[in-house]
Each structure stands twice: as C-alpha cells, then as structure tokens.
mmCIF file of C-alpha atoms in Angstrom:
data_model
loop_
_atom_site.group_PDB
_atom_site.id
_atom_site.type_symbol
_atom_site.label_atom_id
_atom_site.label_comp_id
_atom_site.label_asym_id
_atom_site.label_seq_id
_atom_site.Cartn_x
_atom_site.Cartn_y
_atom_site.Cartn_z
ATOM 1 C CA MET O 206 -13.071 -6.870 16.067
ATOM 2 C CA PRO O 207 -12.082 -9.587 18.566
ATOM 3 C CA GLN O 208 -9.300 -8.697 20.946
ATOM 4 C CA PRO O 209 -5.954 -10.458 20.319
ATOM 5 C CA PRO O 210 -4.843 -12.978 22.959
ATOM 6 C CA ARG O 211 -2.896 -11.545 25.879
ATOM 7 C CA LEU O 212 0.637 -12.921 25.629
ATOM 8 C CA THR O 213 2.994 -12.520 28.588
ATOM 9 C CA ILE O 214 6.617 -13.425 27.948
ATOM 10 C CA VAL O 215 8.677 -14.093 31.066
ATOM 11 C CA VAL O 216 12.475 -14.033 30.845
ATOM 12 C CA PRO O 217 14.875 -15.359 33.539
ATOM 13 C CA GLU O 218 15.473 -13.475 36.754
ATOM 14 C CA LEU O 219 18.605 -11.455 35.989
ATOM 15 C CA LEU O 220 18.365 -9.118 33.005
ATOM 16 C CA PRO O 221 16.028 -6.533 31.470
ATOM 17 C CA VAL O 222 14.262 -6.426 28.125
ATOM 18 C CA PRO O 223 15.161 -4.454 26.005
ATOM 19 C CA PRO O 224 18.617 -6.022 26.537
ATOM 20 C CA SER O 225 20.564 -2.940 27.648
ATOM 21 C CA LEU O 226 22.888 -5.227 29.677
ATOM 22 C CA GLY O 227 23.130 -8.005 27.078
ATOM 23 C CA GLY O 228 21.846 -11.558 27.343
ATOM 24 C CA ALA O 229 21.098 -13.910 24.444
ATOM 25 C CA VAL O 230 17.612 -14.854 25.692
ATOM 26 C CA GLU O 231 16.734 -11.219 26.274
ATOM 27 C CA GLN O 232 18.040 -10.305 22.814
ATOM 28 C CA TRP O 233 15.917 -13.086 21.280
ATOM 29 C CA VAL O 234 12.783 -11.825 23.046
ATOM 30 C CA HIS O 235 13.509 -8.244 22.026
ATOM 31 C CA GLU O 236 14.015 -9.165 18.372
ATOM 32 C CA THR O 237 10.889 -11.316 18.087
ATOM 33 C CA THR O 238 8.443 -9.130 20.008
ATOM 34 C CA GLN O 239 9.358 -6.081 17.906
ATOM 35 C CA ARG O 240 8.366 -8.085 14.850
ATOM 36 C CA LEU O 241 5.210 -9.768 16.162
ATOM 37 C CA SER O 242 2.075 -8.035 14.940
ATOM 38 C CA PRO O 243 0.103 -6.146 17.628
ATOM 39 C CA GLU O 244 -3.026 -7.360 15.822
ATOM 40 C CA ALA O 245 -1.929 -10.951 16.539
ATOM 41 C CA PHE O 246 -0.998 -10.590 20.221
ATOM 42 C CA ASP O 247 -1.409 -8.147 23.091
ATOM 43 C CA ILE O 248 2.236 -8.435 24.177
ATOM 44 C CA ARG O 249 3.631 -7.978 27.682
ATOM 45 C CA ILE O 250 7.246 -8.702 28.690
ATOM 46 C CA CYS O 251 8.063 -9.557 32.285
ATOM 47 C CA SER O 252 11.695 -8.822 33.204
ATOM 48 C CA ARG O 253 13.917 -6.787 35.493
ATOM 49 C CA PRO O 254 13.719 -2.989 35.075
ATOM 50 C CA GLY O 255 16.115 -1.604 32.483
ATOM 51 C CA ALA O 256 17.347 1.639 31.007
ATOM 52 C CA GLU O 257 15.309 1.288 27.802
ATOM 53 C CA ARG O 258 11.644 0.840 26.964
ATOM 54 C CA SER O 259 10.073 -1.510 24.450
ATOM 55 C CA PRO O 260 8.113 -0.150 21.451
ATOM 56 C CA ALA O 261 4.728 1.413 22.219
ATOM 57 C CA HIS O 262 2.707 -1.704 21.339
ATOM 58 C CA ILE O 263 4.559 -3.769 23.988
ATOM 59 C CA ARG O 264 3.849 -3.421 27.690
ATOM 60 C CA ASN O 265 6.798 -3.851 30.073
ATOM 61 C CA LEU O 266 6.006 -5.626 33.342
ATOM 62 C CA HIS O 267 8.951 -4.976 35.634
ATOM 63 C CA VAL O 268 9.953 -7.014 38.686
ATOM 64 C CA PRO O 269 12.214 -4.739 40.771
ATOM 65 C CA TRP O 270 15.215 -6.104 42.637
ATOM 66 C CA THR O 271 14.900 -6.560 46.404
ATOM 67 C CA PRO O 272 17.909 -6.190 48.742
ATOM 68 C CA LEU O 273 17.862 -9.955 49.398
ATOM 69 C CA GLU O 274 17.919 -10.700 45.669
ATOM 70 C CA ARG O 275 20.808 -8.291 45.125
ATOM 71 C CA LEU O 276 22.747 -9.951 47.914
ATOM 72 C CA SER O 277 22.072 -13.503 46.706
ATOM 73 C CA GLU O 278 23.095 -12.600 43.154
ATOM 74 C CA ALA O 279 26.315 -10.951 44.350
ATOM 75 C CA VAL O 280 27.129 -14.108 46.334
ATOM 76 C CA LYS O 281 26.302 -16.355 43.355
ATOM 77 C CA GLN O 282 28.596 -14.473 41.000
ATOM 78 C CA ARG O 283 31.526 -14.967 43.345
ATOM 79 C CA LEU O 284 31.084 -18.715 43.756
ATOM 80 C CA SER O 285 32.199 -21.473 41.410
ATOM 81 C CA TRP O 286 29.749 -23.837 39.692
ATOM 82 C CA ARG O 287 30.863 -26.592 42.059
ATOM 83 C CA ASN O 288 29.948 -24.709 45.248
ATOM 84 C CA PRO O 289 26.530 -25.807 46.669
ATOM 85 C CA LEU O 290 25.986 -22.294 48.050
ATOM 86 C CA ARG O 291 25.771 -21.049 44.470
ATOM 87 C CA TYR O 292 22.661 -23.174 43.944
ATOM 88 C CA LEU O 293 21.149 -21.912 47.197
ATOM 89 C CA ALA O 294 21.656 -18.342 45.995
ATOM 90 C CA LYS O 295 20.083 -19.307 42.653
ATOM 91 C CA VAL O 296 17.023 -20.758 44.418
ATOM 92 C CA ILE O 297 16.576 -17.555 46.418
ATOM 93 C CA GLY O 298 16.798 -15.403 43.297
ATOM 94 C CA VAL O 299 14.460 -17.500 41.165
ATOM 95 C CA SER O 300 11.893 -17.876 43.943
ATOM 96 C CA ALA O 301 11.694 -14.189 44.819
ATOM 97 C CA TYR O 302 11.418 -13.240 41.144
ATOM 98 C CA GLY O 303 9.122 -16.114 40.202
ATOM 99 C CA VAL O 304 6.404 -15.382 42.762
ATOM 100 C CA ARG O 305 5.998 -11.816 41.498
ATOM 101 C CA ALA O 306 6.469 -12.606 37.803
ATOM 102 C CA MET O 307 3.793 -15.308 37.799
ATOM 103 C CA ARG O 308 1.428 -12.980 39.624
ATOM 104 C CA LEU O 309 1.864 -10.436 36.799
ATOM 105 C CA ALA O 310 1.172 -13.138 34.220
ATOM 106 C CA ARG O 311 -1.943 -14.469 35.938
ATOM 107 C CA ASP O 312 -4.509 -12.795 33.644
ATOM 108 C CA SER O 313 -2.753 -13.782 30.393
ATOM 109 C CA ASP O 314 -4.223 -16.053 27.750
ATOM 110 C CA ILE O 315 -0.724 -17.317 26.875
ATOM 111 C CA VAL O 316 2.274 -17.427 29.205
ATOM 112 C CA CYS O 317 5.635 -18.063 27.538
ATOM 113 C CA ILE O 318 8.478 -18.771 29.973
ATOM 114 C CA HIS O 319 11.987 -18.552 28.575
ATOM 115 C CA ASN O 320 14.755 -20.907 29.676
ATOM 116 C CA GLU O 321 13.850 -21.111 33.367
ATOM 117 C CA PRO O 322 11.657 -24.171 34.023
ATOM 118 C CA ASN O 323 11.790 -23.535 37.780
ATOM 119 C CA LEU O 324 9.424 -20.586 37.264
ATOM 120 C CA LEU O 325 6.702 -23.140 36.524
ATOM 121 C CA LEU O 326 6.729 -23.937 40.224
ATOM 122 C CA PHE O 327 5.148 -20.532 40.905
ATOM 123 C CA LEU O 328 2.620 -20.651 38.077
ATOM 124 C CA ASN O 329 -0.986 -21.247 39.110
ATOM 125 C CA LYS O 330 -2.306 -22.148 35.685
ATOM 126 C CA GLN O 331 -5.719 -20.624 35.032
ATOM 127 C CA PRO O 332 -8.585 -22.368 33.206
ATOM 128 C CA GLY O 333 -8.121 -22.006 29.459
ATOM 129 C CA GLN O 334 -4.663 -20.551 29.885
ATOM 130 C CA ARG O 335 -1.963 -21.807 27.511
ATOM 131 C CA VAL O 336 1.616 -22.276 28.805
ATOM 132 C CA VAL O 337 4.689 -22.447 26.574
ATOM 133 C CA LEU O 338 8.204 -23.184 27.819
ATOM 134 C CA HIS O 339 10.955 -21.998 25.461
ATOM 135 C CA MET O 340 14.266 -23.766 26.152
ATOM 136 C CA HIS O 341 17.440 -22.080 24.881
ATOM 137 C CA ASN O 342 19.692 -24.425 26.887
ATOM 138 C CA ASP O 343 19.706 -27.955 28.297
ATOM 139 C CA HIS O 344 18.473 -26.929 31.763
ATOM 140 C CA LEU O 345 15.651 -29.472 31.835
ATOM 141 C CA THR O 346 18.051 -32.394 32.254
ATOM 142 C CA HIS O 347 19.834 -31.093 35.368
ATOM 143 C CA PRO O 348 20.122 -34.189 37.615
ATOM 144 C CA ALA O 349 19.098 -32.346 40.788
ATOM 145 C CA PHE O 350 15.779 -31.141 39.356
ATOM 146 C CA ARG O 351 14.586 -33.831 36.937
ATOM 147 C CA TRP O 352 12.186 -35.255 39.512
ATOM 148 C CA LEU O 353 10.580 -31.819 39.796
ATOM 149 C CA TYR O 354 10.375 -31.215 36.051
ATOM 150 C CA HIS O 355 8.574 -34.543 35.520
ATOM 151 C CA ARG O 356 5.709 -32.938 37.476
ATOM 152 C CA LEU O 357 6.017 -29.347 36.317
ATOM 153 C CA LEU O 358 5.903 -30.244 32.619
ATOM 154 C CA HIS O 359 2.262 -31.309 33.091
ATOM 155 C CA LYS O 360 1.490 -27.574 33.330
ATOM 156 C CA VAL O 361 3.052 -26.962 29.904
ATOM 157 C CA ASP O 362 1.241 -27.240 26.577
ATOM 158 C CA THR O 363 4.308 -26.852 24.336
ATOM 159 C CA VAL O 364 8.057 -26.921 24.951
ATOM 160 C CA ILE O 365 9.958 -25.064 22.224
ATOM 161 C CA CYS O 366 13.563 -26.240 21.770
ATOM 162 C CA VAL O 367 16.110 -24.137 19.863
ATOM 163 C CA SER O 368 17.681 -27.233 18.277
ATOM 164 C CA ASP O 369 16.962 -30.903 17.864
ATOM 165 C CA TYR O 370 19.913 -31.531 20.176
ATOM 166 C CA ILE O 371 17.972 -29.876 23.020
ATOM 167 C CA ARG O 372 14.854 -31.821 22.087
ATOM 168 C CA GLN O 373 16.660 -35.167 22.050
ATOM 169 C CA CYS O 374 18.318 -34.471 25.420
ATOM 170 C CA ALA O 375 14.915 -33.752 26.942
ATOM 171 C CA LEU O 376 13.240 -36.783 25.361
ATOM 172 C CA ARG O 377 15.784 -39.134 26.934
ATOM 173 C CA HIS O 378 14.596 -38.064 30.385
ATOM 174 C CA PHE O 379 10.956 -37.118 29.738
ATOM 175 C CA PRO O 380 9.609 -39.576 27.141
ATOM 176 C CA GLU O 381 6.113 -39.264 28.597
ATOM 177 C CA HIS O 382 6.113 -35.605 27.495
ATOM 178 C CA ALA O 383 7.332 -36.294 23.941
ATOM 179 C CA HIS O 384 4.177 -34.831 22.387
ATOM 180 C CA ARG O 385 4.932 -31.451 23.955
ATOM 181 C CA PHE O 386 8.395 -30.917 22.425
ATOM 182 C CA GLU O 387 8.857 -28.884 19.222
ATOM 183 C CA VAL O 388 12.007 -27.544 17.497
ATOM 184 C CA LEU O 389 12.237 -23.904 16.432
ATOM 185 C CA PHE O 390 15.733 -22.862 15.420
ATOM 186 C CA ASN O 391 17.110 -19.497 16.435
ATOM 187 C CA ALA O 392 17.446 -16.715 13.889
ATOM 188 C CA THR O 393 19.373 -13.545 13.178
ATOM 189 C CA ALA O 394 19.167 -10.320 11.166
ATOM 190 C CA PRO O 395 21.309 -10.548 8.008
ATOM 191 C CA GLU O 396 20.504 -6.900 7.290
ATOM 192 C CA VAL O 397 22.445 -6.064 10.498
ATOM 193 C CA PHE O 398 25.095 -8.784 10.546
ATOM 194 C CA LYS O 399 26.572 -8.508 7.073
ATOM 195 C CA PRO O 400 29.850 -7.685 5.281
ATOM 196 C CA TYR O 401 30.718 -4.035 5.950
ATOM 197 C CA GLY O 402 34.049 -3.775 4.127
ATOM 198 C CA PRO O 403 36.375 -0.914 5.194
ATOM 199 C CA GLU O 404 33.523 0.650 7.189
ATOM 200 C CA ALA O 405 33.936 -2.077 9.816
ATOM 201 C CA ARG O 406 37.479 -1.163 10.828
ATOM 202 C CA GLN O 407 36.648 2.548 10.783
ATOM 203 C CA ALA O 408 33.725 1.981 13.150
ATOM 204 C CA LEU O 409 35.962 0.075 15.592
ATOM 205 C CA ALA O 410 38.545 2.836 16.074
ATOM 206 C CA GLN O 411 37.749 3.019 19.815
ATOM 207 C CA VAL O 412 37.960 -0.754 20.237
ATOM 208 C CA LEU O 413 40.927 -1.797 18.054
ATOM 209 C CA PRO O 414 43.915 0.114 16.656
ATOM 210 C CA PRO O 415 42.746 1.274 13.197
ATOM 211 C CA ASP O 416 46.210 0.844 11.677
ATOM 212 C CA ASP O 417 46.538 -2.805 12.775
ATOM 213 C CA THR O 418 45.875 -4.801 9.623
ATOM 214 C CA ARG O 419 47.258 -8.139 10.800
ATOM 215 C CA PRO O 420 45.079 -11.251 10.233
ATOM 216 C CA MET O 421 42.461 -11.348 12.987
ATOM 217 C CA VAL O 422 40.906 -14.353 14.723
ATOM 218 C CA LEU O 423 37.805 -13.345 16.698
ATOM 219 C CA TYR O 424 35.926 -14.915 19.603
ATOM 220 C CA VAL O 425 32.569 -13.506 20.718
ATOM 221 C CA GLY O 426 30.730 -14.857 23.748
ATOM 222 C CA ARG O 427 30.737 -15.291 27.490
ATOM 223 C CA LEU O 428 34.056 -15.916 29.200
ATOM 224 C CA VAL O 429 33.121 -19.080 31.060
ATOM 225 C CA PRO O 430 34.778 -22.534 31.081
ATOM 226 C CA GLU O 431 32.141 -24.251 28.946
ATOM 227 C CA LYS O 432 32.800 -21.885 26.026
ATOM 228 C CA GLY O 433 36.364 -23.203 25.604
ATOM 229 C CA VAL O 434 38.131 -19.832 25.434
ATOM 230 C CA ASP O 435 41.124 -21.343 27.267
ATOM 231 C CA VAL O 436 41.343 -23.987 24.509
ATOM 232 C CA LEU O 437 41.310 -21.188 21.932
ATOM 233 C CA ILE O 438 44.165 -19.322 23.631
ATOM 234 C CA ARG O 439 46.250 -22.502 23.705
ATOM 235 C CA ALA O 440 45.463 -23.104 20.031
ATOM 236 C CA PHE O 441 46.459 -19.518 19.258
ATOM 237 C CA GLY O 442 49.789 -20.048 21.020
ATOM 238 C CA GLU O 443 50.450 -22.964 18.679
ATOM 239 C CA LEU O 444 49.160 -20.985 15.692
ATOM 240 C CA LYS O 445 51.700 -18.191 16.218
ATOM 241 C CA ALA O 446 54.517 -20.516 15.130
ATOM 242 C CA ARG O 447 52.762 -20.908 11.754
ATOM 243 C CA GLN O 448 51.070 -17.518 11.425
ATOM 244 C CA PRO O 449 53.394 -15.095 13.260
ATOM 245 C CA ASP O 450 51.369 -12.029 12.220
ATOM 246 C CA ALA O 451 48.055 -13.354 13.558
ATOM 247 C CA ARG O 452 46.230 -11.646 16.398
ATOM 248 C CA LEU O 453 43.347 -12.819 18.565
ATOM 249 C CA VAL O 454 40.477 -10.588 19.709
ATOM 250 C CA ILE O 455 38.291 -11.885 22.555
ATOM 251 C CA ALA O 456 34.999 -10.016 22.994
ATOM 252 C CA GLY O 457 32.829 -10.730 26.014
ATOM 253 C CA ALA O 458 32.530 -10.791 29.789
ATOM 254 C CA SER O 459 31.806 -13.459 32.377
ATOM 255 C CA PHE O 460 28.083 -12.966 31.845
ATOM 256 C CA PHE O 461 26.717 -9.528 30.941
ATOM 257 C CA ALA O 462 27.576 -5.838 31.012
ATOM 258 C CA GLY O 463 28.748 -4.888 34.501
ATOM 259 C CA SER O 464 29.300 -8.479 35.670
ATOM 260 C CA ILE O 465 32.301 -9.015 37.909
ATOM 261 C CA ARG O 466 35.635 -10.308 36.683
ATOM 262 C CA SER O 467 35.582 -14.003 37.491
ATOM 263 C CA PRO O 468 38.513 -16.257 38.505
ATOM 264 C CA PHE O 469 38.231 -17.903 35.084
ATOM 265 C CA GLN O 470 38.698 -14.546 33.371
ATOM 266 C CA ALA O 471 41.838 -14.014 35.449
ATOM 267 C CA GLU O 472 43.054 -17.441 34.321
ATOM 268 C CA LEU O 473 42.453 -16.477 30.678
ATOM 269 C CA VAL O 474 44.527 -13.319 31.114
ATOM 270 C CA ARG O 475 47.314 -15.418 32.647
ATOM 271 C CA LEU O 476 47.201 -17.841 29.707
ATOM 272 C CA ALA O 477 47.359 -14.923 27.292
ATOM 273 C CA GLU O 478 50.313 -13.228 29.010
ATOM 274 C CA PRO O 479 53.009 -14.708 26.687
ATOM 275 C CA PHE O 480 51.069 -13.217 23.747
ATOM 276 C CA LYS O 481 49.933 -9.964 25.375
ATOM 277 C CA ASN O 482 50.892 -7.960 22.280
ATOM 278 C CA ASP O 483 48.783 -10.221 20.062
ATOM 279 C CA ILE O 484 45.675 -10.912 22.190
ATOM 280 C CA VAL O 485 43.083 -8.218 22.927
ATOM 281 C CA PHE O 486 40.304 -8.558 25.517
ATOM 282 C CA THR O 487 37.625 -6.014 24.594
ATOM 283 C CA GLY O 488 35.205 -6.793 27.424
ATOM 284 C CA TYR O 489 31.453 -6.710 26.840
ATOM 285 C CA LEU O 490 30.425 -4.989 23.608
ATOM 286 C CA PRO O 491 26.867 -4.052 22.501
ATOM 287 C CA HIS O 492 25.433 -5.357 19.233
ATOM 288 C CA GLU O 493 26.028 -1.996 17.564
ATOM 289 C CA GLN O 494 29.784 -2.616 17.833
ATOM 290 C CA LEU O 495 29.689 -6.403 17.498
ATOM 291 C CA LYS O 496 28.232 -6.240 14.000
ATOM 292 C CA TYR O 497 31.360 -4.385 12.852
ATOM 293 C CA LEU O 498 33.710 -6.592 14.857
ATOM 294 C CA TYR O 499 32.370 -9.726 13.176
ATOM 295 C CA ALA O 500 32.831 -8.130 9.765
ATOM 296 C CA ALA O 501 36.381 -6.974 10.521
ATOM 297 C CA ALA O 502 37.591 -10.500 11.386
ATOM 298 C CA ASP O 503 39.376 -12.836 8.998
ATOM 299 C CA VAL O 504 38.245 -15.935 10.907
ATOM 300 C CA ILE O 505 35.720 -16.284 13.733
ATOM 301 C CA ALA O 506 36.360 -19.053 16.269
ATOM 302 C CA PHE O 507 33.728 -20.522 18.571
ATOM 303 C CA PRO O 508 35.125 -23.523 20.526
ATOM 304 C CA PRO O 509 32.594 -24.604 23.212
ATOM 305 C CA VAL O 510 33.418 -27.803 25.084
ATOM 306 C CA TRP O 511 29.817 -28.532 26.169
ATOM 307 C CA GLY O 512 26.631 -29.262 24.249
ATOM 308 C CA GLU O 513 26.109 -25.757 22.840
ATOM 309 C CA PRO O 514 22.385 -25.619 21.891
ATOM 310 C CA CYS O 515 22.173 -23.172 18.979
ATOM 311 C CA ALA O 516 24.068 -20.023 19.909
ATOM 312 C CA LEU O 517 23.072 -16.721 18.348
ATOM 313 C CA VAL O 518 26.823 -16.119 17.881
ATOM 314 C CA VAL O 519 26.911 -18.947 15.327
ATOM 315 C CA LEU O 520 24.104 -17.442 13.253
ATOM 316 C CA GLU O 521 25.406 -13.875 13.567
ATOM 317 C CA ALA O 522 28.881 -14.936 12.435
ATOM 318 C CA MET O 523 27.502 -16.962 9.533
ATOM 319 C CA ALA O 524 25.334 -14.030 8.432
ATOM 320 C CA THR O 525 28.386 -11.775 8.361
ATOM 321 C CA GLY O 526 29.963 -13.949 5.670
ATOM 322 C CA VAL O 527 33.217 -14.516 7.558
ATOM 323 C CA CYS O 528 34.835 -17.970 7.699
ATOM 324 C CA PHE O 529 33.697 -19.704 10.894
ATOM 325 C CA VAL O 530 35.546 -22.377 12.890
ATOM 326 C CA ALA O 531 33.593 -24.137 15.634
ATOM 327 C CA THR O 532 33.539 -27.316 17.684
ATOM 328 C CA GLU O 533 31.268 -30.146 16.606
ATOM 329 C CA VAL O 534 29.021 -30.186 19.662
ATOM 330 C CA GLY O 535 25.346 -29.826 20.527
ATOM 331 C CA GLY O 536 23.232 -28.107 17.917
ATOM 332 C CA ILE O 537 26.106 -26.501 15.987
ATOM 333 C CA PRO O 538 26.293 -29.286 13.324
ATOM 334 C CA GLU O 539 22.571 -28.771 12.698
ATOM 335 C CA VAL O 540 23.277 -25.336 11.202
ATOM 336 C CA MET O 541 26.910 -25.707 10.037
ATOM 337 C CA GLU O 542 28.309 -28.050 7.389
ATOM 338 C CA HIS O 543 32.012 -28.946 7.606
ATOM 339 C CA GLN O 544 34.147 -27.642 4.723
ATOM 340 C CA ARG O 545 31.133 -25.912 3.180
ATOM 341 C CA THR O 546 29.786 -23.275 5.572
ATOM 342 C CA GLY O 547 32.736 -23.457 7.960
ATOM 343 C CA LEU O 548 35.151 -25.804 9.661
ATOM 344 C CA LEU O 549 34.213 -28.147 12.522
ATOM 345 C CA VAL O 550 36.706 -29.590 15.020
ATOM 346 C CA PRO O 551 36.452 -31.890 18.064
ATOM 347 C CA PRO O 552 35.775 -30.146 21.399
ATOM 348 C CA GLY O 553 38.676 -29.484 23.768
ATOM 349 C CA ASP O 554 41.319 -30.255 21.117
ATOM 350 C CA SER O 555 43.579 -27.197 20.863
ATOM 351 C CA HIS O 556 45.778 -28.832 18.207
ATOM 352 C CA ALA O 557 42.805 -29.571 15.908
ATOM 353 C CA LEU O 558 41.550 -26.034 16.469
ATOM 354 C CA CYS O 559 44.980 -24.664 15.556
ATOM 355 C CA GLU O 560 45.013 -26.776 12.378
ATOM 356 C CA ALA O 561 41.615 -25.428 11.316
ATOM 357 C CA LEU O 562 42.558 -21.811 12.041
ATOM 358 C CA ASP O 563 45.803 -22.230 10.131
ATOM 359 C CA GLN O 564 43.943 -23.807 7.207
ATOM 360 C CA ALA O 565 41.500 -20.900 7.081
ATOM 361 C CA LEU O 566 44.117 -18.158 7.440
ATOM 362 C CA SER O 567 46.293 -19.784 4.775
ATOM 363 C CA SER O 568 43.571 -19.932 2.121
ATOM 364 C CA ARG O 569 41.657 -16.823 1.131
ATOM 365 C CA SER O 570 39.606 -18.854 -1.332
ATOM 366 C CA LEU O 571 38.491 -21.231 1.451
ATOM 367 C CA ARG O 572 37.575 -18.320 3.708
ATOM 368 C CA GLU O 573 35.547 -16.622 1.005
ATOM 369 C CA ALA O 574 33.794 -19.801 -0.134
ATOM 370 C CA CYS O 575 32.799 -20.789 3.410
ATOM 371 C CA GLY O 576 31.732 -17.251 4.278
ATOM 372 C CA GLN O 577 29.549 -16.879 1.201
ATOM 373 C CA ALA O 578 27.937 -20.298 1.675
ATOM 374 C CA ALA O 579 27.284 -19.547 5.349
ATOM 375 C CA ARG O 580 25.575 -16.234 4.613
ATOM 376 C CA ALA O 581 23.490 -17.872 1.891
ATOM 377 C CA LYS O 582 22.313 -20.517 4.366
ATOM 378 C CA ILE O 583 21.216 -17.853 6.850
ATOM 379 C CA LEU O 584 19.305 -16.001 4.155
ATOM 380 C CA GLN O 585 17.588 -19.221 3.085
ATOM 381 C CA GLY O 586 16.257 -20.310 6.472
ATOM 382 C CA PHE O 587 17.559 -18.590 9.601
ATOM 383 C CA THR O 588 16.166 -15.057 9.472
ATOM 384 C CA TRP O 589 13.650 -13.606 11.925
ATOM 385 C CA ALA O 590 11.108 -13.615 9.099
ATOM 386 C CA HIS O 591 11.498 -17.388 8.750
ATOM 387 C CA LEU O 592 11.188 -17.884 12.510
ATOM 388 C CA LEU O 593 8.058 -15.738 12.718
ATOM 389 C CA GLN O 594 6.288 -17.878 10.148
ATOM 390 C CA ARG O 595 6.048 -20.592 12.807
ATOM 391 C CA LEU O 596 6.373 -18.927 16.223
ATOM 392 C CA PRO O 597 2.775 -17.593 16.427
ATOM 393 C CA LYS O 598 1.429 -21.049 15.593
ATOM 394 C CA LEU O 599 3.490 -22.619 18.383
ATOM 395 C CA LEU O 600 2.379 -19.971 20.865
ATOM 396 C CA GLU O 601 -1.289 -20.522 20.019
ATOM 397 C CA GLY O 602 -1.090 -24.314 19.625
ATOM 398 C CA ARG O 603 -1.777 -24.328 15.895
ATOM 399 C CA ALA O 604 1.527 -25.963 14.807
#
C-alpha cells in the first residue's frame, strides 16, 4: 500500500499540543488530529514541549524553550500592546522558534502553519511540497507586516480562513492571492458541550458555591481589552438595578494557564469591586470544567469589541443549549442569528448589552428557544465530523 503523505502541523511559538496550558489554536489542532485517519496522513505536530502526549498515531516534534526565548516572552507579557518593545520581543520569540520548527518540517509532504504567517519567513519550501496557512485571526492585515506577507504568500498553496470575515479582510489587502483563500468554519463537540442538568452544578462544587442558585451570567475567554470584559462588567452594574439577584461569573486568564496577571486584569477587578459579592473571577479553567460551567449558566455573554473571527467559545456555548448574547462583530453573525439562536448587540455598548441580558433573564421561554435553536444549528453544520469532511481536501489541494 502507498504511504500516506507526511503532514506536519506547526502551531505558534508559545504553547504545547496537547493543550495542557490552554490555547484555542492548540485545542483546534488537538481535536482535529485525533480524528484524522492515520491511513490518510502521517501526522506530526510541531509545538513547545508539554505535560501530555498525543495519541500513538501522532508524532510530537518539540521545540524546547531557550533562555533567550523565556526572557523575551517574560518581557512581552509585561508590556502593553502599544509598547514597541513588545513587538521586538515577539520577533525574537518567533524567529528562534521558527528556525527550528521549519527545520523539523523540512521533509514533510504537507506543511500546515497555524495562525503565524511570520513562520513562512523561515520556510525553505521543498520541490513538490504543499504549504497551507490556517488563519484563526486577522493577523495577515497587520499594517507593519503587509509588505512582507505580499511576498511570503507566494510560498503558500492554500490559506484557510475560519470565517468569511477573515477571508474578506485578507482579500482587501491581498487581491492578487484571492485564489488561495478558502473558508472553513471552526467546529465543536456537541457530545461534550451539551446540557448537563443538575450534574453541572454538582461538578462545579470546587469552583462555585453549590448552594448559590441565583441567575448566572457567564463569560468565558481571555481577559484582554479586545474581548470587552470591561464593557460586560459595566453592563452588569446596570443590570443589577433590574435583576438584583443576578451574578456574573468570569472564567479566563490574560492568555493561558500560568500567565501573569496583567494590568487589564487588575482594572477589571477594580471595576468589579462595587459588586464583589456578585462577581466571581474563576481564573483559567480546563475544558473538563468549562463544559459544566457553560451548562450551569442561565445566559452566556461574549462581548468582544474587535473583529472576532469565529471563536470556539461561540460554538461551545451554542452547543450547550444556553441562551447566548454576543456583539455583532467579525465572524459572529455568520454563525449566530439575532432573536433565533441568540441575541446580538453593538460592540462597546454597555447599555445595549444590559438590555439584552435583562431580556434574556426575564424570559425563560426566550432563553430556551434560543438555546435549543443554537444547539440544533451546531448539530446541523458545526461539528468536528462536518469540518473533517472538507479539511483533508484542503490540506491535499483537492477542494
């Protein structure tokens, strides 16, 4: 029998696969590679070393941290997005990782790079080698690097975008590469993220008080400015006048498990101080706990203020069958329908967000109808099985 093509998947420079420290990209890679047939691909995953190993049919290619990389990452985490030194630290980290990662991928038939187009700079594409760039965010349109990406994209056979929003953003700046761009929506596991009933609250005894049965609004995600958590806290402050029994649970960290507490996180705690008895910060939680936390919520809020591409949080929440309130930005309207599978509000508008949360908490029938319709939509087209019908074709250039 002919040997399957050697597929090397390269994730960004920070986190391991399996995703023992978190990371949406790393979780995506973990979920898909477990499900890809070993008869279809000889799979290797290039990432940082982690505490867990992939299944036996997947080979882990680890790029260990160097002291310089550790130092540059520590500096980067302590600097704001506006500080130029942050970008210098990023360049150091990506370069040191990229040189070694691309060396490990050299003998592959297919190289799939996830969400870090700068790694293409270190790729010496071999004859007959196929290169796929999988974009989970809008990094290609960064003003400082567009000139570079115009050249680097010539190395790429296919660019997979997780939403049409990401595709359209890229096309505005790289029309000459239009034939390379394809949309493949993210997916989730509705057999994991599902209604759990009373089991959910029982499983969360170490996270939330088990006897607290007040209506719960939940946020899951990174605690960074672009996710709009500060807008949510302000909306919750307004909501308390209408729903005095409501509580807000905020699950997440500045980036991943073990990441430092950022100045923005400190600002969120300050904003929450007047409601300290009603707002809980859980910190980073693994998927094993998140699946129950989603199911225990009455309403899930996701209020990003930037062009959110197609967050896994959206699909996980919809699969759980809980009423979902989100901002109408980026790729979110491509998977959510206002007043049918959830409620959409303008970004950065705490009053509109409060109105939507109040509407959902005040109407059990609305919550149930939206939750059921959302779960049905996931089952119809946003499962890993649906995604894997097309992913192999995109990787091999058969789409």
